[in-house]
Amino acid sequence: KAGVTQTPRYLIKTRGQQVTLSCSPISGHRSVSWYQQTPGQGLQFLFEYFSETQRNKGNFPGRFSGRQFSNSRSEMNVSTLELGDSALYLCASSLATAGLRNTEAFFGQGTRLTVV
Amino acid sequence: AQTVTQSQPEMSVQEAETVTLSCTYDTSESNYYLFWYKQPPSRQMILVIRQEAYKQQNATENRFSVNFQKAAKSFSLKISDSQLGDTAMYFCAFRGYGGSQGNLIFGKGTKLSVKP
């Protein structure tokens, strides 16, 4: 069974640009969550999608957005990039259903975004 | 709001010895999940062990075991017979049991080095 796949693995963008990151969950997993990891702030929750609907959101500005497609693949978009957006972005998928949220989260290897 | 605190930024242990990583958390919930994740240099977050708060018995997975003290809100990880492959960042994480709190809340991590 393939794991969680994140693309691209590395990305360099210029301040002010926008970026889209992709996450393909484990087959059959309908919940996808995104996290930002930085040396200073650690791991912070961005948002969670389930069945194409955002059902939980962290404390990030509106420049950070996401969506989920009918095949459960998810994308995360950051507009008007700032230097502080440089981070490792991790995606996690789980088998959580509408009534059972707390199942194990499986993580991808992340996308390393560098903003210059 | 829930918080997770790991008070040991770095630790070092000799191969084959035992090491304990500390984690404390704060929550007003009575039911929840606690996790230890390992992040090696490859960046892949790997679940090491999980504990359900309603279970009094401490979880064990091979060389990894936890000491869960619910009243003290403490959740330490013991690694026995440390191996070189255990070298990694270790993150303690909290997840609520239901409602909208499906995301993981992470501590800042402990960098563990296993020396030959």
CSV table of C-alpha atoms in Angstrom, one decimal:
chain,number,residue,atom,x,y,z
A,1,LYS,CA,0.0,0.0,0.0
A,2,ALA,CA,1.5,3.3,-1.0
A,3,GLY,CA,2.1,5.9,1.7
A,4,VAL,CA,1.2,9.5,1.8
A,5,THR,CA,2.8,11.3,-1.2
A,6,GLN,CA,3.7,15.0,-1.2
A,7,THR,CA,4.9,16.9,-4.2
A,8,PRO,CA,7.1,18.6,-4.8
A,9,ARG,CA,9.7,17.7,-2.2
A,10,TYR,CA,11.6,20.9,-2.5
A,11,LEU,CA,10.5,24.4,-3.7
A,12,ILE,CA,12.2,27.8,-3.9
A,13,LYS,CA,9.9,30.8,-4.4
A,14,THR,CA,10.3,34.5,-4.4
A,15,ARG,CA,8.6,36.8,-1.9
A,16,GLY,CA,5.3,37.9,-3.2
A,17,GLN,CA,4.7,34.8,-5.3
A,18,GLN,CA,2.1,32.1,-4.6
A,19,VAL,CA,2.7,28.4,-4.3
A,20,THR,CA,0.6,25.2,-4.4
A,21,LEU,CA,1.6,22.1,-2.6
A,22,SER,CA,0.0,18.7,-3.3
A,23,CYS,CA,-0.8,15.7,-1.0
A,24,SER,CA,-2.1,12.3,-2.1
A,25,PRO,CA,-3.3,10.4,0.9
A,26,ILE,CA,-3.2,6.6,1.5
A,27,SER,CA,-5.8,4.9,-0.6
A,28,GLY,CA,-9.1,4.8,1.3
A,29,HIS,CA,-8.2,7.6,3.7
A,30,ARG,CA,-10.7,10.5,3.5
A,31,SER,CA,-9.1,12.9,6.1
A,32,VAL,CA,-6.2,15.0,5.2
A,33,SER,CA,-4.5,17.5,7.5
A,34,TRP,CA,-1.7,20.0,6.9
A,35,TYR,CA,1.0,21.1,9.3
A,36,GLN,CA,3.7,23.7,9.1
A,37,GLN,CA,7.0,22.9,10.8
A,38,THR,CA,9.6,25.6,11.5
A,39,PRO,CA,12.6,25.7,13.9
A,40,GLY,CA,11.1,28.5,15.9
A,41,GLN,CA,7.4,27.6,16.1
A,42,GLY,CA,7.6,23.9,15.8
A,43,LEU,CA,4.7,21.9,14.3
A,44,GLN,CA,1.6,23.9,13.9
A,45,PHE,CA,-1.8,22.8,12.5
A,46,LEU,CA,-3.0,24.5,9.4
A,47,PHE,CA,-6.2,22.8,8.4
A,48,GLU,CA,-8.0,19.5,8.0
A,49,TYR,CA,-10.2,18.3,5.2
A,50,PHE,CA,-12.7,15.5,5.1
A,51,SER,CA,-14.8,14.6,2.2
A,52,GLU,CA,-13.9,17.8,0.3
A,53,THR,CA,-15.0,20.0,3.3
A,54,GLN,CA,-12.7,21.9,5.6
A,55,ARG,CA,-13.8,20.8,9.1
A,56,ASN,CA,-11.0,22.3,11.2
A,57,LYS,CA,-8.7,25.2,10.9
A,58,GLY,CA,-5.6,26.5,12.7
A,59,ASN,CA,-4.6,30.0,13.5
A,60,PHE,CA,-3.0,31.1,10.2
A,61,PRO,CA,-3.8,34.1,8.0
A,62,GLY,CA,-6.1,33.9,5.0
A,63,ARG,CA,-3.1,33.7,2.7
A,64,PHE,CA,-3.1,30.0,3.6
A,65,SER,CA,-5.8,28.0,2.0
A,66,GLY,CA,-6.5,24.5,0.9
A,67,ARG,CA,-8.9,22.2,-0.8
A,68,GLN,CA,-9.7,18.6,-1.2
A,69,PHE,CA,-10.8,16.8,-4.3
A,70,SER,CA,-13.3,14.0,-4.7
A,71,ASN,CA,-10.5,11.4,-4.8
A,72,SER,CA,-9.3,12.8,-1.4
A,73,ARG,CA,-6.2,14.4,-2.8
A,74,SER,CA,-5.5,17.7,-1.2
A,75,GLU,CA,-3.8,20.9,-2.2
A,76,MET,CA,-2.5,23.7,-0.1
A,77,ASN,CA,-2.0,27.2,-1.4
A,78,VAL,CA,-0.1,30.1,0.0
A,79,SER,CA,-0.5,33.5,-1.7
A,80,THR,CA,1.7,36.5,-1.4
A,81,LEU,CA,4.6,34.6,0.1
A,82,GLU,CA,6.6,36.0,2.9
A,83,LEU,CA,10.1,35.1,4.1
A,84,GLY,CA,8.5,33.7,7.3
A,85,ASP,CA,6.6,31.1,5.2
A,86,SER,CA,9.8,29.2,4.7
A,87,ALA,CA,9.1,25.9,6.4
A,88,LEU,CA,8.6,22.2,6.0
A,89,TYR,CA,4.9,21.5,5.2
A,90,LEU,CA,3.7,18.2,6.2
A,91,CYS,CA,0.5,16.4,5.2
A,92,ALA,CA,-1.1,13.6,7.1
A,93,SER,CA,-3.9,11.3,6.2
A,94,SER,CA,-6.1,9.2,8.3
A,95,LEU,CA,-9.0,6.8,8.0
A,96,ALA,CA,-11.2,9.0,10.1
A,97,THR,CA,-14.9,8.8,9.2
A,98,ALA,CA,-17.6,11.3,10.1
A,99,GLY,CA,-18.2,9.6,13.4
A,100,LEU,CA,-14.7,8.4,14.2
A,101,ARG,CA,-12.2,11.1,14.1
A,102,ASN,CA,-9.4,9.9,16.2
A,103,THR,CA,-7.6,7.3,14.2
A,104,GLU,CA,-3.9,7.2,13.5
A,105,ALA,CA,-2.4,9.9,11.2
A,106,PHE,CA,0.1,8.8,8.6
A,107,PHE,CA,2.5,11.5,7.5
A,108,GLY,CA,4.2,12.2,4.1
A,109,GLN,CA,7.8,13.3,3.8
A,110,GLY,CA,6.9,16.9,3.5
A,111,THR,CA,7.6,19.7,1.1
A,112,ARG,CA,10.5,22.0,2.0
A,113,LEU,CA,9.5,25.5,0.9
A,114,THR,CA,12.2,28.2,0.8
A,115,VAL,CA,11.1,31.8,0.2
A,116,VAL,CA,13.8,34.2,-0.9
B,1,ALA,CA,-6.6,25.4,24.8
B,2,GLN,CA,-4.4,22.3,25.0
B,3,THR,CA,-0.7,22.6,25.3
B,4,VAL,CA,2.1,20.1,25.1
B,5,THR,CA,5.5,20.7,26.7
B,6,GLN,CA,8.8,18.8,26.2
B,7,SER,CA,11.4,20.2,28.6
B,8,GLN,CA,14.4,18.4,27.1
B,9,PRO,CA,15.5,20.0,23.8
B,10,GLU,CA,18.4,17.5,23.4
B,11,MET,CA,19.4,14.2,24.9
B,12,SER,CA,22.2,11.8,24.3
B,13,VAL,CA,22.4,8.1,25.2
B,14,GLN,CA,24.9,5.3,24.6
B,15,GLU,CA,23.9,2.4,22.4
B,16,ALA,CA,22.1,-0.4,24.3
B,17,GLU,CA,21.3,1.9,27.2
B,18,THR,CA,17.9,3.1,28.3
B,19,VAL,CA,16.6,6.7,27.9
B,20,THR,CA,13.5,8.5,29.0
B,21,LEU,CA,12.0,11.5,27.2
B,22,SER,CA,9.6,13.7,29.2
B,23,CYS,CA,6.3,15.2,28.1
B,24,THR,CA,3.7,17.1,30.0
B,25,TYR,CA,0.4,18.5,28.7
B,26,ASP,CA,-2.5,20.6,29.7
B,27,THR,CA,-6.1,19.9,28.9
B,28,SER,CA,-9.5,20.2,30.5
B,29,GLU,CA,-10.8,17.2,28.6
B,30,SER,CA,-11.2,13.8,30.3
B,31,ASN,CA,-10.9,11.7,27.1
B,32,TYR,CA,-8.1,12.2,24.6
B,33,TYR,CA,-5.2,10.5,22.8
B,34,LEU,CA,-1.5,10.9,23.4
B,35,PHE,CA,1.2,10.0,20.9
B,36,TRP,CA,4.9,9.9,20.5
B,37,TYR,CA,6.2,10.5,16.9
B,38,LYS,CA,9.7,10.0,15.7
B,39,GLN,CA,11.2,12.2,12.9
B,40,PRO,CA,14.5,11.0,11.6
B,41,PRO,CA,16.7,13.1,9.2
B,42,SER,CA,14.6,11.8,6.3
B,43,ARG,CA,11.8,14.1,7.7
B,44,GLN,CA,9.2,11.3,7.7
B,45,MET,CA,7.1,11.5,10.9
B,46,ILE,CA,6.6,8.0,12.2
B,47,LEU,CA,4.2,7.0,14.9
B,48,VAL,CA,6.1,5.3,17.8
B,49,ILE,CA,3.4,4.7,20.3
B,50,ARG,CA,-0.1,5.9,21.3
B,51,GLN,CA,-2.0,6.0,24.5
B,52,GLU,CA,-5.7,6.4,25.0
B,53,ALA,CA,-6.4,8.4,28.1
B,54,TYR,CA,-9.3,6.2,29.3
B,55,LYS,CA,-6.9,3.2,29.5
B,56,GLN,CA,-5.0,3.0,32.7
B,57,GLN,CA,-2.5,0.4,31.3
B,58,ASN,CA,0.7,2.0,29.9
B,59,ALA,CA,1.2,1.3,26.2
B,60,THR,CA,4.1,-0.8,25.0
B,61,GLU,CA,5.6,-1.4,21.6
B,62,ASN,CA,8.6,-3.6,21.6
B,63,ARG,CA,11.5,-1.5,23.0
B,64,PHE,CA,9.2,1.6,23.5
B,65,SER,CA,7.0,2.1,26.5
B,66,VAL,CA,5.3,5.0,28.1
B,67,ASN,CA,4.6,6.1,31.7
B,68,PHE,CA,1.2,7.7,31.5
B,69,GLN,CA,0.3,9.7,34.7
B,70,LYS,CA,-3.2,11.1,33.9
B,71,ALA,CA,-3.6,13.1,37.2
B,72,ALA,CA,-0.1,14.6,36.7
B,73,LYS,CA,-0.7,15.1,33.0
B,74,SER,CA,2.6,13.5,32.3
B,75,PHE,CA,3.4,11.2,29.3
B,76,SER,CA,7.0,10.1,29.2
B,77,LEU,CA,8.6,7.7,26.6
B,78,LYS,CA,11.1,5.1,27.6
B,79,ILE,CA,13.4,3.6,25.0
B,80,SER,CA,15.1,0.4,26.1
B,81,ASP,CA,18.2,-1.1,24.4
B,82,SER,CA,18.8,2.1,22.4
B,83,GLN,CA,19.9,1.6,18.8
B,84,LEU,CA,21.7,3.9,16.4
B,85,GLY,CA,18.6,4.0,14.3
B,86,ASP,CA,16.7,5.6,17.2
B,87,THR,CA,18.6,8.8,16.5
B,88,ALA,CA,15.9,11.3,15.6
B,89,MET,CA,13.6,14.1,16.8
B,90,TYR,CA,10.9,12.9,19.1
B,91,PHE,CA,7.6,14.7,19.3
B,92,CYS,CA,4.9,14.3,21.9
B,93,ALA,CA,1.4,15.0,20.6
B,94,PHE,CA,-2.1,15.4,22.0
B,95,ARG,CA,-5.4,14.8,20.2
B,96,GLY,CA,-8.8,15.5,21.5
B,97,TYR,CA,-11.3,12.7,21.6
B,98,GLY,CA,-14.1,14.3,19.5
B,99,GLY,CA,-15.9,17.4,18.4
B,100,SER,CA,-13.9,19.7,16.3
B,101,GLN,CA,-10.5,18.8,17.9
B,102,GLY,CA,-9.3,16.3,15.4
B,103,ASN,CA,-5.9,17.9,14.9
B,104,LEU,CA,-2.7,17.0,16.6
B,105,ILE,CA,-1.0,19.4,19.0
B,106,PHE,CA,2.7,18.9,19.2
B,107,GLY,CA,5.4,19.7,21.7
B,108,LYS,CA,8.6,21.4,20.5
B,109,GLY,CA,10.4,18.1,20.3
B,110,THR,CA,13.5,16.4,21.8
B,111,LYS,CA,16.5,15.7,19.7
B,112,LEU,CA,17.8,12.3,20.7
B,113,SER,CA,21.3,11.1,19.7
B,114,VAL,CA,22.3,7.5,20.2
B,115,LYS,CA,26.1,7.2,20.4
B,116,PRO,CA,28.1,4.0,19.5
